[in-house]
Short mmCIF file of C-alpha atoms and ligand atoms in Angstrom, two decimals:
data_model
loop_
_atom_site.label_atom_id
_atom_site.label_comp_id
_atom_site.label_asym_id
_atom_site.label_seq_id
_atom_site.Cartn_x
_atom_site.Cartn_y
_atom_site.Cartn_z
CA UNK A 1 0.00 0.00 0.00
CA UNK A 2 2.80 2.11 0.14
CA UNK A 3 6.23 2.07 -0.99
CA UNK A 4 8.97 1.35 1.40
CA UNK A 5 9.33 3.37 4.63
CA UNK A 6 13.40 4.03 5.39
CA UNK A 7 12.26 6.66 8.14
CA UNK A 8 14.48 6.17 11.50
CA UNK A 9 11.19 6.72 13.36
CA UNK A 10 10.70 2.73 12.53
CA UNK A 11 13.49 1.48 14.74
CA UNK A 12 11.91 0.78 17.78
CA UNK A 13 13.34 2.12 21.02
CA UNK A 14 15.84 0.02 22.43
CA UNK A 15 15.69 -2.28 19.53
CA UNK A 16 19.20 -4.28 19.49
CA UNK A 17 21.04 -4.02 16.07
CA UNK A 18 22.25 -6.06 14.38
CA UNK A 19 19.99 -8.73 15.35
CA UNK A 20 20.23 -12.01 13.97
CA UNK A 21 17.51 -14.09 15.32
CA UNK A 22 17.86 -18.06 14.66
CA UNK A 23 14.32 -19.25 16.32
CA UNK A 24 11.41 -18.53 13.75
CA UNK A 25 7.59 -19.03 13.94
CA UNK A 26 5.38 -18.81 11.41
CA UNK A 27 1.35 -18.07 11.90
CA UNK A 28 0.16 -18.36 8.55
CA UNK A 29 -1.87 -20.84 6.39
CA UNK A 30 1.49 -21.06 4.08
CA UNK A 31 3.43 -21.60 6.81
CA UNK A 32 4.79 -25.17 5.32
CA UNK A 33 5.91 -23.62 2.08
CA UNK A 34 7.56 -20.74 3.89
CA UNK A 35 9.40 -22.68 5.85
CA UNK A 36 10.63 -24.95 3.16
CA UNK A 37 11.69 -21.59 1.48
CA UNK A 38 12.98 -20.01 4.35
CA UNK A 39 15.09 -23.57 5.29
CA UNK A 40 16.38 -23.97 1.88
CA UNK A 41 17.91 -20.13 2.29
CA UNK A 42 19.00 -20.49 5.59
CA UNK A 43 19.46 -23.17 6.92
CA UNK A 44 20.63 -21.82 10.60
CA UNK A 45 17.61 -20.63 11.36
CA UNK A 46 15.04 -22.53 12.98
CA UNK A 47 11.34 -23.07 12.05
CA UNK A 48 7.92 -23.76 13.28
CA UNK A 49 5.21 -22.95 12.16
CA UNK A 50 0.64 -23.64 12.21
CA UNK A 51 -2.09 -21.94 12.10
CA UNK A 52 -4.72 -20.64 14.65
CA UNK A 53 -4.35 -23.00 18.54
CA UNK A 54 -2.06 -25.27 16.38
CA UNK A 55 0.93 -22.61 17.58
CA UNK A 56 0.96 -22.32 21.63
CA UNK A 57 2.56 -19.24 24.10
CA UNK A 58 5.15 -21.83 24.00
CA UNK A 59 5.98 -21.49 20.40
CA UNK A 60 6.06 -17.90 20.61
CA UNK A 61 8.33 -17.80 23.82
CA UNK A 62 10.56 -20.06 21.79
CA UNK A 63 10.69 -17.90 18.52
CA UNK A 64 12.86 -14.23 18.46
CA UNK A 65 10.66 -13.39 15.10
CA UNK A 66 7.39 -14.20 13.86
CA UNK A 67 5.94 -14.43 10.18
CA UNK A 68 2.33 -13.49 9.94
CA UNK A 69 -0.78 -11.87 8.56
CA UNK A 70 -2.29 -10.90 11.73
CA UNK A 71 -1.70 -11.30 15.69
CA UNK A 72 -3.16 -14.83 16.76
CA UNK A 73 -5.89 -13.83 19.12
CA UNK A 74 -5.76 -16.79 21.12
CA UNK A 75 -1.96 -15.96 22.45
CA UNK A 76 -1.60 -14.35 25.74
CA UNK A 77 1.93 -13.30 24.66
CA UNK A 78 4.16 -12.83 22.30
CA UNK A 79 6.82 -14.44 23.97
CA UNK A 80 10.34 -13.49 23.09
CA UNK A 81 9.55 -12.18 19.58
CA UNK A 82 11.48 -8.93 18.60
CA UNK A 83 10.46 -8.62 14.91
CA UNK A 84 7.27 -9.62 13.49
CA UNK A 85 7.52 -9.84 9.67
CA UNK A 86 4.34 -9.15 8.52
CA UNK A 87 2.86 -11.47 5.42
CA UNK A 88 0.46 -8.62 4.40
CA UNK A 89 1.86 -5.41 3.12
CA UNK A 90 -1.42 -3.50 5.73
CA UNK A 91 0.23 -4.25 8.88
CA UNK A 92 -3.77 -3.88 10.97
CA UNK A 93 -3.48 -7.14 11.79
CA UNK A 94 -0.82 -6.94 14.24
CA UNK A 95 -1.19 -3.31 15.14
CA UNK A 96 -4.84 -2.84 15.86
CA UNK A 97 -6.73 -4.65 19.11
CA UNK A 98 -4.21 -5.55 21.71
CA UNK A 99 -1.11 -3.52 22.01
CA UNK A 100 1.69 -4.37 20.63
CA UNK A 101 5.04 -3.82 22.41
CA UNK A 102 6.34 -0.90 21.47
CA UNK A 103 9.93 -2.37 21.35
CA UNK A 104 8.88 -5.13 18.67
CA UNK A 105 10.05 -4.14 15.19
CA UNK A 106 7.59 -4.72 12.37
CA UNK A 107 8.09 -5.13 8.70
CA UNK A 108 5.85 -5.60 5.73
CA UNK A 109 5.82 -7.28 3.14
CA UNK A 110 7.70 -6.73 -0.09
CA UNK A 111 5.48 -7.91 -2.25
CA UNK A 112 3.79 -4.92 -4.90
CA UNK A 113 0.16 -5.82 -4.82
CA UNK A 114 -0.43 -2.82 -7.30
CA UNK A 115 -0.11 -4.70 -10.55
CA UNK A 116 -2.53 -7.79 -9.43
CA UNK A 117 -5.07 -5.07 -7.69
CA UNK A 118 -5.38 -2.91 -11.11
CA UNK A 119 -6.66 -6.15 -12.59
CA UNK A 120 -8.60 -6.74 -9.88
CA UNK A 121 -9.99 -2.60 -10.43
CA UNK A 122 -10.39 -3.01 -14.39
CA UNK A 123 -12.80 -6.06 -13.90
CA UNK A 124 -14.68 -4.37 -11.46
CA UNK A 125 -14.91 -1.15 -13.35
CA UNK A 126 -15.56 -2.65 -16.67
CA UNK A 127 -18.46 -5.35 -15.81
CA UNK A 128 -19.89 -2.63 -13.73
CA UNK A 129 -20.07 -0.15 -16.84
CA UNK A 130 -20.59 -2.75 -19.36
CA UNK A 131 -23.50 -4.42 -17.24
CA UNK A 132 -21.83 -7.83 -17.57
CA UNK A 133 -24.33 -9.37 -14.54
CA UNK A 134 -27.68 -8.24 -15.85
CA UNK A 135 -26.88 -8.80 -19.36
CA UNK A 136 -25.88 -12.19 -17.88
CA UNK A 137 -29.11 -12.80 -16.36
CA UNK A 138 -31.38 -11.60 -19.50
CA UNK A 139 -29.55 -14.11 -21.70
CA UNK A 140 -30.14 -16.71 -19.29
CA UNK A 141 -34.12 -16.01 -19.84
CA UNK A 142 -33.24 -15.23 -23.63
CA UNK A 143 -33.95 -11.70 -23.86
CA UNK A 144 -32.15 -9.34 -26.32
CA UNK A 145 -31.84 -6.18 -23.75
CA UNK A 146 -30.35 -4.09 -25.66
CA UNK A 147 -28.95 -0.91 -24.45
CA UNK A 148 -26.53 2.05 -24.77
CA UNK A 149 -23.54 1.78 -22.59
CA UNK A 150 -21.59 4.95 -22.09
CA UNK A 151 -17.85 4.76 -21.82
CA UNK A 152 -15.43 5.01 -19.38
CA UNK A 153 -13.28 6.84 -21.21
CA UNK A 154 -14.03 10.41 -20.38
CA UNK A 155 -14.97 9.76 -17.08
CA UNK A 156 -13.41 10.34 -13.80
CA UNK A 157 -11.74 8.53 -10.72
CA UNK A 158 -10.86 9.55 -7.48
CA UNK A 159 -7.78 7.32 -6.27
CA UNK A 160 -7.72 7.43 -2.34
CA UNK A 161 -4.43 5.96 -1.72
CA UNK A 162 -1.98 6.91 -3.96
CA UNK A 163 0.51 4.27 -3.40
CA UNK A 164 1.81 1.41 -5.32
CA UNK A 165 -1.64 -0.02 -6.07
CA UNK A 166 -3.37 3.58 -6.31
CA UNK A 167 -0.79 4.42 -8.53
CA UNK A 168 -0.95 1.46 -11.11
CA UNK A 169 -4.77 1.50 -11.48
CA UNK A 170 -4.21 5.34 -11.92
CA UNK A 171 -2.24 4.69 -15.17
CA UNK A 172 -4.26 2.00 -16.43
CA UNK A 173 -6.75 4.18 -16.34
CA UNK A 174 -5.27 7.06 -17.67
CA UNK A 175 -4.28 4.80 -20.62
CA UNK A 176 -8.35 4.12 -21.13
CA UNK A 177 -8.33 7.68 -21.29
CA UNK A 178 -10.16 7.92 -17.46
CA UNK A 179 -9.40 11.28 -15.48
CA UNK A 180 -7.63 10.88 -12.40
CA UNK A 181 -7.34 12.67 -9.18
CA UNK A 182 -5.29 11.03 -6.16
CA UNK A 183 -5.93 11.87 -2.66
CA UNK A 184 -3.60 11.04 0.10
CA UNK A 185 -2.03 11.57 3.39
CA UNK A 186 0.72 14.05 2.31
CA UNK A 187 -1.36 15.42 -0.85
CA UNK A 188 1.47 15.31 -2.84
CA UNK A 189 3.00 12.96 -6.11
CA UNK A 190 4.86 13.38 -8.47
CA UNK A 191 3.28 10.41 -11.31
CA UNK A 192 2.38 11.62 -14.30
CA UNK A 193 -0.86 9.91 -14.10
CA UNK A 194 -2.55 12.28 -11.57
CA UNK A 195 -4.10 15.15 -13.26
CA UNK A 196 -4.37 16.79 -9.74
CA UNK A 197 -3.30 15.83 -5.82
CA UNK A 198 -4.98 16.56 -2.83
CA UNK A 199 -4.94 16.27 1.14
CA UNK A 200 -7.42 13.57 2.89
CA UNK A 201 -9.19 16.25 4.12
CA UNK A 202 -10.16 17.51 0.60
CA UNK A 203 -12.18 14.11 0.27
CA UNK A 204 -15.92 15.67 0.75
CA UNK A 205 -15.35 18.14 -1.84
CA UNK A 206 -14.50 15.89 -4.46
CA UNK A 207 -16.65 12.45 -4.34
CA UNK A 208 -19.31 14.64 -6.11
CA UNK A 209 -17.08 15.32 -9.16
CA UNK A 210 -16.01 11.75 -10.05
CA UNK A 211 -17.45 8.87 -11.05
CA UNK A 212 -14.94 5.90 -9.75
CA UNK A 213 -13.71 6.29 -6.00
CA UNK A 214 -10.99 3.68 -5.50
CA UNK A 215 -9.85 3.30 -1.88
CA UNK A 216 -6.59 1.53 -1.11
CA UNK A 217 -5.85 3.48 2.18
CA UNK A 218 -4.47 1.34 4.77
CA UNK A 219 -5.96 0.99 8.44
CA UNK A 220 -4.69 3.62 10.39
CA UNK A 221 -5.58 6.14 12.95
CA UNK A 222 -6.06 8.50 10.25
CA UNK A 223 -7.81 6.60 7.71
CA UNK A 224 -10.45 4.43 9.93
CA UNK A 225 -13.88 5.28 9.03
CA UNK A 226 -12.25 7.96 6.60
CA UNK A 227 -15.04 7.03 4.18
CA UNK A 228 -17.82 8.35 6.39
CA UNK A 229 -21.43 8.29 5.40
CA UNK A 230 -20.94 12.23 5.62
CA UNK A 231 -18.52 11.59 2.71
CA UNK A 232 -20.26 9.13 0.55
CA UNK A 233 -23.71 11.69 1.09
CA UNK A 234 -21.34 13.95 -1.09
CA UNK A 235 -21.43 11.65 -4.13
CA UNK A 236 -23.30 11.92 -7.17
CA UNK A 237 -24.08 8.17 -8.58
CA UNK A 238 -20.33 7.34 -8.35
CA UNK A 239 -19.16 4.01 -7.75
CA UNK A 240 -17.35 2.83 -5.27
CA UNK A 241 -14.14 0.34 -5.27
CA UNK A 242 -12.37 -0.97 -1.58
CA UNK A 243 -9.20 -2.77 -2.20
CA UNK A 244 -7.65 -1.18 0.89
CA UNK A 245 -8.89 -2.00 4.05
CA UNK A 246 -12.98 -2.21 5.37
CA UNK A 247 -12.11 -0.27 8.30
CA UNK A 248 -11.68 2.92 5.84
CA UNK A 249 -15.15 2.92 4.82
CA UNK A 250 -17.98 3.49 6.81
CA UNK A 251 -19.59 -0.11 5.64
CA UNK A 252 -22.94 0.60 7.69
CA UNK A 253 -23.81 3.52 5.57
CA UNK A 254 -23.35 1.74 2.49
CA UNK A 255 -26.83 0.34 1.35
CA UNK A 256 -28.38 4.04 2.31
CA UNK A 257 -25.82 5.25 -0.06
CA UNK A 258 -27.03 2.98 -2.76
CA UNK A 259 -30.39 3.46 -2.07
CA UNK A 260 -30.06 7.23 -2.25
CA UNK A 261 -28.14 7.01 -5.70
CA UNK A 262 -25.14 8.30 -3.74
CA UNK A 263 -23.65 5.38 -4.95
CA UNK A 264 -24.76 3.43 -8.47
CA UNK A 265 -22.21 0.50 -7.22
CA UNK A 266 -19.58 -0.88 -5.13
CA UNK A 267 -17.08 -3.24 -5.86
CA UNK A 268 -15.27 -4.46 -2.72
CA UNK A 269 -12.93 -7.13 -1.82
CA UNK A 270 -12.21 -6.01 2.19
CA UNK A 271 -14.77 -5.72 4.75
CA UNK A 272 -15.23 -4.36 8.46
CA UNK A 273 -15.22 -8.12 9.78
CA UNK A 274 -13.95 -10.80 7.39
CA UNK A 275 -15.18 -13.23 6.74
CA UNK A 276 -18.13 -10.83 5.56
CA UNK A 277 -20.83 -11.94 8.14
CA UNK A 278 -23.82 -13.90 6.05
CA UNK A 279 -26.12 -11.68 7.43
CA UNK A 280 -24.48 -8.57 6.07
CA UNK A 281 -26.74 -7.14 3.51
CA UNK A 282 -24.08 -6.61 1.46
CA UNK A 283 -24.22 -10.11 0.05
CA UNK A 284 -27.03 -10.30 -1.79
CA UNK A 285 -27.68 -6.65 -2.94
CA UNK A 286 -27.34 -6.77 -6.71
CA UNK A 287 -25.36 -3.42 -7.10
CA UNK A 288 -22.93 -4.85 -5.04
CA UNK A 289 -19.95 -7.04 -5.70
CA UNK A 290 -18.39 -8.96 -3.50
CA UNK A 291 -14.68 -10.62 -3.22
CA UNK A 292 -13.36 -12.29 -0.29
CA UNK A 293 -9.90 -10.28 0.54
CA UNK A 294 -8.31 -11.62 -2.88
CA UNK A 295 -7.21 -9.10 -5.09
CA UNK A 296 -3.49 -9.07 -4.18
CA UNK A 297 -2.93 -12.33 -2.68
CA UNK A 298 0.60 -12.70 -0.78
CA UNK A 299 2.66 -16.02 -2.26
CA UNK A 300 5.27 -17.98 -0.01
CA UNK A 301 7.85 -17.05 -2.64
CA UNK A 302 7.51 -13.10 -1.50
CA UNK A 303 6.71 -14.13 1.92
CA UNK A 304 9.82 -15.57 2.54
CA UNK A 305 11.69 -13.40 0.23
CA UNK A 306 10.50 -10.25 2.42
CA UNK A 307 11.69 -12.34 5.65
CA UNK A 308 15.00 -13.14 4.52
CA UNK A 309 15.88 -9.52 2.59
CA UNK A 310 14.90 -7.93 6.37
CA UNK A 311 16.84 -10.86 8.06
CA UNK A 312 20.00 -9.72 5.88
CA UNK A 313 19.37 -5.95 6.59
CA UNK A 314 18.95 -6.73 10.51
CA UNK A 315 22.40 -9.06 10.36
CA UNK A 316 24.17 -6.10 8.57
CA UNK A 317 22.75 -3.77 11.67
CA UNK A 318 20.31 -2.03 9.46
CA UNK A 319 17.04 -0.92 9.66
CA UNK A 320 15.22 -3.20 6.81
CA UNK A 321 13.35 -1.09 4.21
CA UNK A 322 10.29 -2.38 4.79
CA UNK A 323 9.95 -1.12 8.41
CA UNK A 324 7.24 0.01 9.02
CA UNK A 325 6.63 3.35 11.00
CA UNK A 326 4.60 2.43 14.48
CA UNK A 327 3.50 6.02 15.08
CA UNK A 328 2.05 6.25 11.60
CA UNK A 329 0.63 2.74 10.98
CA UNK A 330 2.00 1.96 7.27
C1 GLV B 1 -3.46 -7.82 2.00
O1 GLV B 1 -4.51 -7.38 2.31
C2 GLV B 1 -2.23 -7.21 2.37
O2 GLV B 1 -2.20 -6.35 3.26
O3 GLV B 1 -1.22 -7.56 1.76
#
């Protein structure tokens, strides 16, 4: 979600360096092929890994690092881990709920996501303007429905997020001859495919000008809820696309915004709780589609590859480049 932070602010205090840790666990449902990779690399470094209650407190007083997408919720400790190497490049899953100590060091993942989330965007955007599920469903009761489709080129998207992944849907888009604005914490970039750049705060203003709104904000204190339904009430029939996290958007207020024609659509692949609950209304409303957290899928190749690039950095005594900064959350 964004690219790498080298800030200082990301060592933690008293964080030793260099620090080569030799005692590994892995929480993740990859965790076998990680290991195999992160064995075959290294093979000084020991490995366990399992998912869910298969990994104990024991495990984790055992390990000095952990690999993972998100905190296990059933651990009353993190034992003697130092550096938790996240599998996710959002980092909410170990950051949000329980504290985390504020001497563990925490690193994302190095994987881009931006290239397999613009696919992920175009799909969306292009069966949504090109009616692919209702034409879908006449021709499965044979009717010819014939209608006019207007274009996407021409129109306009607001990309909130303006990281790797806001940033490769913006030029695919740009290339289809789309519009773009970006929106983001610093309100500043300088790719070629953002026509303008503003502040978060600017956000109300302009969901009534544009026609995609394309959210791949992480969870932080400053983007939670960002998406309020005081924002999407600004909106003029746009629709909107979450590849970032469900905590930006204000997912309560979305079928009033559809029924209101605040919103035509939404296309989203992250939700407030996930799995979406099957009572969420957001399953079977017809202007909505729904993907379960899978447009930019983390492999064990990049998993392991992020590990062992920030195991080198911490050997050499430096702060890996994908540190992430606690105080800001990305
Ligand atoms: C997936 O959601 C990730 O953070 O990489």
């Amino acid at each position: 979600m964004t690219e790498p932070s080298r800030s200082p602010a990301a060592l933690p205090p008293g964080f030793p360096l260099p620090f080569a840790p030799r005692r590994v666990v892995i929480a993740n449902a990859l965790h076998a092929e990680i290991a195999d990779r992160v064995r075959a690399a290294r093979p000084d470094v020991a490995v366990r890994g399992g998912v869910g209650p298969e990994l104990t407190d024991a495990d984790f007083a055992w390990a000095e690092a952990c690999i993972g997408f998100r905190r296990p919720p059933h651990l009353t400790s993190l034992g003697g881990v130092r550096w938790v190497q996240s599998t996710g490049a959002g980092v909410d899953g170990w950051l949000r709920g329980a504290p985390l100590d504020a001497g563990i060091l925490v690193t994302r993942s190095s994987e881009l996501f931006g290239a397999q989330i613009c696919e992920w965007a175009i799909a969306r955007i292009f069966a949504i303007q090109q009616r692919v599920l209702p034409l879908a469903a006449a021709q499965r009761e044979r009717q010819w429905a014939q209608q006019v489709v207007p274009r996407v080129a021409g129109t306009r998207a607001l990309l909130v997020g303006t990281g790797d992944i806001g940033r490769t849907i913006a030029t695919a888009l740009t290339a289809l001859g789309v519009h773009c604005t970006g929106v983001s914490r610093s309100g500043r970039s300088s790719h070629t495919a953002f026509r303008a750049m503003h502040t978060l705060d600017a956000l109300p203003a302009l969901v009534g000008t544009h026609d995609w709104i394309i959210v791949s904000l992480p969870d932080t204190a400053e983007t939670r809820g960002l998406v309020s339904r005081a924002v999407l009430s600004q909106a003029r029939g746009a629709v909107l696309l979450n590849a970032g996290r469900g905590a930006v958007v204000e997912e309560a207020a979305l079928p009033e915004a559809l029924d209101a024609g605040w919103l035509r659509a939404a296309a989203l692949d992250v939700f407030e709780q996930e799995p979406l609950p099957p009572d969420s209304p957001l399953w079977h409303d017809p202007r909505v589609l729904v993907s379960p957290h899978m447009s930019g899928l983390t492999t064990a190749e990049g998993a392991a590859g992020a590990f062992l690039e920030c195991l080198a950095s911490l050997e050499r005594g430096e702060l890996p480049g994908w540190a992430i900064d606690r105080s800001r959350g990305y």
